[in-house]
Amino acid sequence: MRDALHAALQQAFTEGQATLQRGDPDAAYAWLERAHILSQRMPLRHAWSHWLMLRVGWQGRDWREVLGQLPRILAALLFSRIWVPVGNSGRARVSAFAPMPLSEELQRLLDQ
């Protein structure tokens, strides 16, 4: 994995898990959405981002998020190398099939 992408992804997962443990769902989702976008072409890491989002939903008793993450975990494992909606945040509140715009920074990381 490219160094800058690897470092950014590791930071996103680390911060996402730390904010999850602190009980800050908004910050956790922000970091995990970033991790999701950066890991979309990596099946295990992609699934891990969805698992962590499921945990944030569980912690906040957001059953829509919990139920929405279950099929996304499976889809991440099965389809990440075939097709992904680039830039999709991974949250259950958005279509799992909708591409979303990328920031310049994320685009640069993914293009390396």
XYZ file of C-alpha atoms in Angstrom:
112
model
C 0.000 0.000 0.000
C 1.254 3.466 -0.797
C 2.788 5.182 2.229
C 0.615 8.327 2.302
C -2.582 6.328 1.794
C -1.537 3.802 4.428
C -0.746 6.549 6.952
C -4.029 8.391 6.293
C -6.032 5.180 6.567
C -4.291 4.140 9.777
C -4.936 7.574 11.287
C -8.610 7.437 10.302
C -9.087 4.024 11.908
C -7.137 4.974 15.032
C -9.048 8.221 15.528
C -12.363 6.570 14.662
C -11.862 3.880 17.288
C -10.636 6.388 19.886
C -13.683 8.612 19.424
C -15.940 5.552 19.506
C -14.437 4.587 22.866
C -14.928 8.145 24.145
C -18.586 8.002 23.138
C -18.405 10.785 20.537
C -20.487 9.408 17.644
C -20.263 12.489 15.400
C -16.466 12.495 15.493
C -16.368 8.697 15.169
C -18.543 8.791 12.050
C -16.433 11.554 10.504
C -13.233 9.530 10.931
C -14.871 6.259 9.887
C -16.389 7.802 6.763
C -12.863 8.902 5.840
C -11.565 5.390 6.548
C -14.389 3.957 4.450
C -13.573 6.103 1.432
C -9.852 5.337 1.652
C -10.382 1.595 2.082
C -13.101 0.947 -0.499
C -10.824 -1.149 -2.739
C -9.448 -3.206 0.182
C -12.058 -5.812 1.166
C -10.991 -6.500 4.762
C -10.333 -2.886 5.669
C -13.509 -1.809 3.866
C -15.544 -4.340 5.876
C -13.778 -3.195 9.059
C -14.918 0.395 8.445
C -18.514 -0.836 8.186
C -18.125 -2.969 11.325
C -16.929 0.071 13.268
C -19.847 2.146 11.930
C -22.166 -0.622 13.088
C -20.585 -0.361 16.559
C -21.123 3.413 16.615
C -24.755 2.835 15.672
C -25.121 0.176 18.358
C -23.584 2.449 20.976
C -26.040 5.214 20.082
C -29.002 2.821 19.692
C -29.333 3.937 16.068
C -30.995 0.797 14.751
C -31.232 2.147 11.204
C -27.446 2.439 11.138
C -26.938 -0.991 12.708
C -29.281 -2.717 10.251
C -27.880 -0.754 7.316
C -24.314 -1.763 8.090
C -24.983 -5.518 8.159
C -25.441 -5.975 4.383
C -22.670 -3.433 3.726
C -20.177 -5.579 5.649
C -20.981 -8.571 3.459
C -20.971 -6.489 0.266
C -17.590 -4.978 1.195
C -16.096 -8.452 1.508
C -17.617 -9.709 -1.750
C -17.542 -6.735 -4.111
C -14.767 -4.312 -3.084
C -12.423 -5.466 -5.817
C -15.144 -5.509 -8.486
C -17.012 -2.225 -8.042
C -17.463 0.495 -5.443
C -19.299 3.841 -5.544
C -16.255 6.089 -5.256
C -16.470 8.642 -2.475
C -19.515 7.053 -0.836
C -19.449 7.765 2.911
C -20.592 4.263 3.848
C -23.328 5.423 6.208
C -26.714 3.716 6.214
C -28.401 7.070 5.583
C -27.051 7.243 2.025
C -27.578 4.832 -0.830
C -24.926 2.122 -0.871
C -24.764 2.581 -4.648
C -24.362 6.367 -4.881
C -20.966 7.795 -5.780
C -20.183 10.999 -3.881
C -17.775 13.852 -4.544
C -14.277 13.548 -3.110
C -12.248 16.270 -1.481
C -9.031 17.159 -3.274
C -7.033 15.582 -0.456
C -8.843 12.243 -0.630
C -8.653 12.227 -4.417
C -4.892 12.833 -4.224
C -4.449 9.985 -1.732
C -6.453 7.576 -3.877
C -4.645 8.567 -7.098
C -1.133 7.892 -5.805
